XYZ file of C-alpha atoms in Angstrom:
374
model
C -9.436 51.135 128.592
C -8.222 48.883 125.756
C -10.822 46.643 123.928
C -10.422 43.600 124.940
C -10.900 44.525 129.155
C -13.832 46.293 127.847
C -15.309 43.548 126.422
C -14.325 41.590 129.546
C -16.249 43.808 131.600
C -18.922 44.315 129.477
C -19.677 41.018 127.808
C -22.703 41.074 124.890
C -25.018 38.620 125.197
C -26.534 36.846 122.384
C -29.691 37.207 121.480
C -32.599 34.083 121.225
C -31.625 33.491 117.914
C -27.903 32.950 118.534
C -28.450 30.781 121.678
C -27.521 27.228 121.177
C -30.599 25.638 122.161
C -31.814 22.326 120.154
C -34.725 22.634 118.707
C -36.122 19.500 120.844
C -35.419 21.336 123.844
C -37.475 24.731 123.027
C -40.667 22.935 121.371
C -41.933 21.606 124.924
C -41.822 24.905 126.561
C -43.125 26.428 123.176
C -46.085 24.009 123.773
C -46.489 24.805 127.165
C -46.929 28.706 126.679
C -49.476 27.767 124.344
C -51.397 25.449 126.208
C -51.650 28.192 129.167
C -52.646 30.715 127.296
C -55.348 28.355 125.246
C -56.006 27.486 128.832
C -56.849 31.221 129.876
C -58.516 32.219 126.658
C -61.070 29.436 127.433
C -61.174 30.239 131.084
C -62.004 33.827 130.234
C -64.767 33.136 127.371
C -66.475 30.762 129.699
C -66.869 33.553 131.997
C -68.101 35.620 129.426
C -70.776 33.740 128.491
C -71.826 32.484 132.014
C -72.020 36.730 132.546
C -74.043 36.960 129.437
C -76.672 34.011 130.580
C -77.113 35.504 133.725
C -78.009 38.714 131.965
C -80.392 37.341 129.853
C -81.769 35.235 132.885
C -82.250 38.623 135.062
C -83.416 39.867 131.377
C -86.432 37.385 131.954
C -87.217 37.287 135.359
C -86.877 40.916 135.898
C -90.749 41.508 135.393
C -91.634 39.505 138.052
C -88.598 40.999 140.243
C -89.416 44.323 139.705
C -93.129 43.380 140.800
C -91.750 41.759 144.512
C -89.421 45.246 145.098
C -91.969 47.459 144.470
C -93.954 46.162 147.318
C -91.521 47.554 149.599
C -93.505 50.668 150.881
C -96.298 47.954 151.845
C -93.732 46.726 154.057
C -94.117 49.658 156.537
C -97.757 48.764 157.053
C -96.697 45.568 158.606
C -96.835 44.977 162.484
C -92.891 45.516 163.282
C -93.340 42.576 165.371
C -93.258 40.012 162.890
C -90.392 41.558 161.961
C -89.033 40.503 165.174
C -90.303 37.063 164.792
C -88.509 36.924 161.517
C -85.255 38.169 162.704
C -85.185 35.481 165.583
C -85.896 32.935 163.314
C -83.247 33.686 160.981
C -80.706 33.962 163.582
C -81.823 30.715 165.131
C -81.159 29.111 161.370
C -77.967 30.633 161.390
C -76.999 29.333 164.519
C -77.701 25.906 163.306
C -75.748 25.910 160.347
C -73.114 27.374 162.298
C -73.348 24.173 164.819
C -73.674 21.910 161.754
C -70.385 23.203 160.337
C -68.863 23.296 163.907
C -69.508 19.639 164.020
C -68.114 18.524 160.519
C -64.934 20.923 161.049
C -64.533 19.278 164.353
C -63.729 22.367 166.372
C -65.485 24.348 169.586
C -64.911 27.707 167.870
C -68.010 30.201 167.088
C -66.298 33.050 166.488
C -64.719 31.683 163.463
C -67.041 29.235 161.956
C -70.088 32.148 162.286
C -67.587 34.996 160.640
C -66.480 32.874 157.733
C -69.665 31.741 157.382
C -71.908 34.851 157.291
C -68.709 36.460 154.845
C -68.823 33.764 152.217
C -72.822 33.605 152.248
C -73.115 37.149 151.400
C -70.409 37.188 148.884
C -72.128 33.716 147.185
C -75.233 36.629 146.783
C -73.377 38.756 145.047
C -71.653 37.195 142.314
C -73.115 35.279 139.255
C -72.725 31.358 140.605
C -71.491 32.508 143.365
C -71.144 29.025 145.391
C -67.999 28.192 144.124
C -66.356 31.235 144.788
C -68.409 31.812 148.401
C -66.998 28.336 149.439
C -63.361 29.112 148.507
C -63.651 32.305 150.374
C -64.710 30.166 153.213
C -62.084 27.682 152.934
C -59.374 30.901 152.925
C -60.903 32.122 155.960
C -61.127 29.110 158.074
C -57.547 28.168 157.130
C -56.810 31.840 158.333
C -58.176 31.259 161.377
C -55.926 27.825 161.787
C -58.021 25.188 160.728
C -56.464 22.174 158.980
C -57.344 22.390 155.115
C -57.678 18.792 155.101
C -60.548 19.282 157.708
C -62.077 22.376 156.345
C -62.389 20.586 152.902
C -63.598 17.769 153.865
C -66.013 19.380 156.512
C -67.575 21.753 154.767
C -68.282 19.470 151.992
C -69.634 16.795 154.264
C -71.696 19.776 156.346
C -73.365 20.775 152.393
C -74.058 17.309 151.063
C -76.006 16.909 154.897
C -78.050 19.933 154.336
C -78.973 19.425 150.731
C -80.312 15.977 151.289
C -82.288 17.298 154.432
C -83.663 20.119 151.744
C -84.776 17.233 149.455
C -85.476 14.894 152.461
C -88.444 17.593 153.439
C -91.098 17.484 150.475
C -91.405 13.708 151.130
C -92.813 14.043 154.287
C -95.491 16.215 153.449
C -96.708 14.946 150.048
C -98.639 12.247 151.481
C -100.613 14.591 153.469
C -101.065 17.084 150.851
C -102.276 14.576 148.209
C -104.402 13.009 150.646
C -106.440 16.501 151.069
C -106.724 16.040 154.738
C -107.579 18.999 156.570
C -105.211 20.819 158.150
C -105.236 23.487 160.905
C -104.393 26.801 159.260
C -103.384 28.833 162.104
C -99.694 29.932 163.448
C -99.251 28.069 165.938
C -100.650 25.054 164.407
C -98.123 25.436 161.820
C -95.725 25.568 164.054
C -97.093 22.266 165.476
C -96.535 21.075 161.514
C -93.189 21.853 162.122
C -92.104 19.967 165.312
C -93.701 17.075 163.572
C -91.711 17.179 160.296
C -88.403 17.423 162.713
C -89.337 14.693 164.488
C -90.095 12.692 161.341
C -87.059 14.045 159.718
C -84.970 13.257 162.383
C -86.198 9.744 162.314
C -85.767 9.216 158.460
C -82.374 10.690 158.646
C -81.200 8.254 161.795
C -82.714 5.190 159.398
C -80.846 6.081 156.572
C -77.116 6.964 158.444
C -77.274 3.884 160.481
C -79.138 1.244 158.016
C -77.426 -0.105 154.575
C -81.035 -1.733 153.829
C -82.785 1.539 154.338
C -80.428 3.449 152.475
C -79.852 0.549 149.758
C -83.792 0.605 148.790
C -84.180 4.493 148.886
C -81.077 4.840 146.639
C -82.789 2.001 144.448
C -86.086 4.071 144.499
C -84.611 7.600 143.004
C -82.316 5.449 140.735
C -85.910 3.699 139.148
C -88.073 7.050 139.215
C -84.757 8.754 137.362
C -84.246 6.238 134.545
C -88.043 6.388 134.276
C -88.024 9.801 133.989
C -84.559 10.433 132.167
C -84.857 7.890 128.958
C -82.482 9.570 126.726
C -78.805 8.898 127.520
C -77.303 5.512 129.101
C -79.345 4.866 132.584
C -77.952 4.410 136.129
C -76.996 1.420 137.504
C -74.415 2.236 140.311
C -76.833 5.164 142.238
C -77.269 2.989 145.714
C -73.979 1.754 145.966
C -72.838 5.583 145.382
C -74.713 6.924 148.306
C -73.487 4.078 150.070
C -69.999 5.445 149.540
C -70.749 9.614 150.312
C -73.124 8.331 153.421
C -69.840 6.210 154.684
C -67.702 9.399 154.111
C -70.195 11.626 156.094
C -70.568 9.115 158.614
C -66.670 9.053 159.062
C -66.060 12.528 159.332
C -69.034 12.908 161.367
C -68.015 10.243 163.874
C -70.750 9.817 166.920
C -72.000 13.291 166.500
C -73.940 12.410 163.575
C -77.303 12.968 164.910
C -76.278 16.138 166.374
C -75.442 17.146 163.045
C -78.740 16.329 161.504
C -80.630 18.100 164.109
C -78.696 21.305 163.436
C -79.478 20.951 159.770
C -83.023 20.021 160.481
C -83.305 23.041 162.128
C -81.513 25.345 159.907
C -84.828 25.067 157.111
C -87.339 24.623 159.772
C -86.469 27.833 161.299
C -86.557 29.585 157.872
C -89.437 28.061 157.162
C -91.014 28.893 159.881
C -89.531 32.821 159.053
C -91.878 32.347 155.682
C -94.850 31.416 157.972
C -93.983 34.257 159.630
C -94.316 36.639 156.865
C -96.836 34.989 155.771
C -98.955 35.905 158.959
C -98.213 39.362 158.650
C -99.853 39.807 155.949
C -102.685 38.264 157.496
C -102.512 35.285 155.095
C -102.866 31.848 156.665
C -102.771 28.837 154.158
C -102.049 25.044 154.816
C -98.785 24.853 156.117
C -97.929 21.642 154.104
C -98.604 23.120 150.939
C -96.428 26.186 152.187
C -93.519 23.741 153.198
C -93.630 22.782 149.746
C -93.772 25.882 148.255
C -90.831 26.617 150.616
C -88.850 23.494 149.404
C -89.290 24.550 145.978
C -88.080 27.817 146.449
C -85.179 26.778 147.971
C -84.283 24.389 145.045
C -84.345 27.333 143.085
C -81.759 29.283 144.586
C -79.753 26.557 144.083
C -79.663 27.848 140.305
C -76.250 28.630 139.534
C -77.230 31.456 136.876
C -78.021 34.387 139.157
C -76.498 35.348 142.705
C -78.246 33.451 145.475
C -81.064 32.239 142.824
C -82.085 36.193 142.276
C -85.071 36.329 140.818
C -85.617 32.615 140.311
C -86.519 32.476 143.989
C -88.635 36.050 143.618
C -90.824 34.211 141.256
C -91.413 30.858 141.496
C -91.905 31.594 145.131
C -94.669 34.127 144.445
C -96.265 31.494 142.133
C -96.283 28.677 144.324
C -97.782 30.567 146.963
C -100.685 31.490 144.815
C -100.787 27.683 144.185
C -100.955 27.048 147.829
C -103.961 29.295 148.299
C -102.241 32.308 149.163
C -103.747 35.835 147.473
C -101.773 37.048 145.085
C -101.117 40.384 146.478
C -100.452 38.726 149.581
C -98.451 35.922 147.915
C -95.724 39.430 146.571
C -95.716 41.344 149.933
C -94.881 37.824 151.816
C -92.368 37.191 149.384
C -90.543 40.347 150.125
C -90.491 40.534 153.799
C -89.287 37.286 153.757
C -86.830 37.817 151.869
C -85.703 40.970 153.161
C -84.487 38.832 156.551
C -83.518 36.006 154.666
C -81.454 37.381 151.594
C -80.976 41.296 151.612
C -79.698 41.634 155.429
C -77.600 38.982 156.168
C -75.045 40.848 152.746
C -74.064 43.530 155.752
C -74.279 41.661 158.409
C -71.673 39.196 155.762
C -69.303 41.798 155.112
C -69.349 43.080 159.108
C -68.431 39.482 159.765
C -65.719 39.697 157.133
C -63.735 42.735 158.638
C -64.474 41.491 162.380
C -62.566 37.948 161.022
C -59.754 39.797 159.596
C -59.068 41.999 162.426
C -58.787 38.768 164.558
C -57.197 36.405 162.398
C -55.472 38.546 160.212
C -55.272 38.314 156.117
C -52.471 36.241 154.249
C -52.199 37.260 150.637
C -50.963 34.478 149.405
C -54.054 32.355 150.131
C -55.794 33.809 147.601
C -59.472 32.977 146.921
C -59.565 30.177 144.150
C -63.016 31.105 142.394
């Protein structure tokens, strides 16, 4: 073969250097290789050190963990029965976040909305800030299972901000009673009683505050007061009321007539676990004032909202140990209560979560390339 058909066949390329490319055409891609990898250096060291706070978090709190867990062989002195109770009402606040999230999705399917649900809440428990990553796993799944993204994202968001402000919504109607010092009926059933009369009152405070501007105007203009009271360093709020105005609006669009339905399902997702609390409470054979339990409860809950440790970890173990004590309760009592509550409420539903997870994918199937966005 002579040279020059060898060289036809078998061209050399030039290297980088020898390519004519301007300058002023290789510096923006230049920049942009730098600016990703900047970009994943930063994403990577903020990762680091959210893993090293939650260490040093679980660092703190693990006294009082490690007090709560080893309880556990008190656990099979317990009447299974409450155990029962507990499980029901669990269940029963399941089902109503499941309905809740039915609503704001705006489908008629269980199946999917309980599976996607259960899967993302027990992988939110298992990872450091886990909320972020157990909603996009949720997102994935209902998309799976042909939802609209549009609707899932906008649903589930509108189905979270609902619960959250019922969470908040529930102190306020039992501080009045509880600073007042009125006496109140310390029994399980009358507790109970406490409860149907919080939903009712919820219910009501909620339907006031969805279908009134005024209402909602002047409670907006009541947090926005107490915060730049409270909160003097930094530029105040002005804008709070009209704000709500906006995310109530949203809610209320997405919502459309089945708005109250919505807020008794979330209404009914804490009462129930509250109720689980009184519950464990009971088998103990401790039975303090349910109002200062409901707060106790509230608080709790606020707590594993924490996004240090997964599903509030230890934060939750606790404060909710201490405010228990605070609300009467006997120490001892106050631990063993703790953990049987939170044996139905935090450490079973994580199998039941990834069950859910493998029944969803053998319906719906898996598409890798909707990955999870954490």
């Amino acid at each position: 073969m002579s040279e020059p058909e060898r060289r036809r066949r078998h061209p050399v390329l030039p290297n980088a250097g020898q390519l004519d490319v301007p300058p002023e055409a290789r510096a923006p891609v230049e920049g942009e290789l730098r600016a990703e990898v900047k970009a994943d250096r930063g994403k990577i060291l903020l990762r680091l050190a959210f893993l090293t706070v939650t260490l040093i978090a679980l660092y703190i709190l693990w006294p009082s963990l490690l007090t709560v867990l080893e309880s556990w062989p008190d656990l099979l002195t317990l009447d299974p029965l409450w155990f029962v109770a507990m499980l029901v009402l669990e269940f029963a606040s399941f089902v109503c976040i499941w309905g809740l999230q039915r609503l704001s999705l705006r489908t008629q399917r269980w199946f999917a909305v309980a599976t996607a649900q259960l899967a993302a809440n027990a992988f939110s428990r298992v990872v450091p800030g886990g909320a972020a990553a157990g909603g996009a796993l949720q997102y994935r799944m209902l998309t799976e299972a042909g939802e609209q993204p549009t609707t899932v994202g906008t649903g589930l968001t509108a189905a979270s901000l609902i619960s959250t402000g019922t969470l908040f919504m529930l102190p306020l109607l039992v501080v009045p009673a509880a600073i007042a010092g009125r006496p109140t009926p310390s029994g399980l059933a009358q507790a109970a009683w406490l409860g149907g009369v919080v939903f009712v009152v919820g219910f009501f405070v909620g339907w006031l505050l969805i279908t009134h501007d005024r209402a909602l105007l002047a409670t907006g203009r009541g947090i926005q007061r107490v915060r730049n009271l409270v909160v003097r360093k930094g530029p105040r709020t002005s804008d709070l009321p009209e704000r709500l105005l906006v995310e109530r609006n949203e809610i209320r669009h997405s919502l459309g007539a089945n708005w109250w339905k919505a807020l008794l399902f979330a209404l009914g997702n804490w009462l129930f676990d509250y109720l689980a609390l009184l519950a464990a409470l009971a088998a103990v054979g401790s039975f303090p004032r349910p109002s200062l339990v409901l707060l106790a409860y509230s608080a709790s809950m606020v707590l594993a909202m924490i996004p240090i440790t997964p599903g509030g970890l230890g934060f939750v173990e606790a404060g909710l140990t201490g405010l228990l004590a605070l609300a009467g309760v006997n120490a001892g009592d106050a631990v063993l209560a703790t953990l049987a509550y939170r044996m139905v409420s935090f450490w079973l539903p994580l199998p039941a979560g990834g069950v859910a997870a493998l029944l969803h994918r053998r319906r719906y199937g898996h598409h890798p390339s909707e990955g999870v966005v954490a």
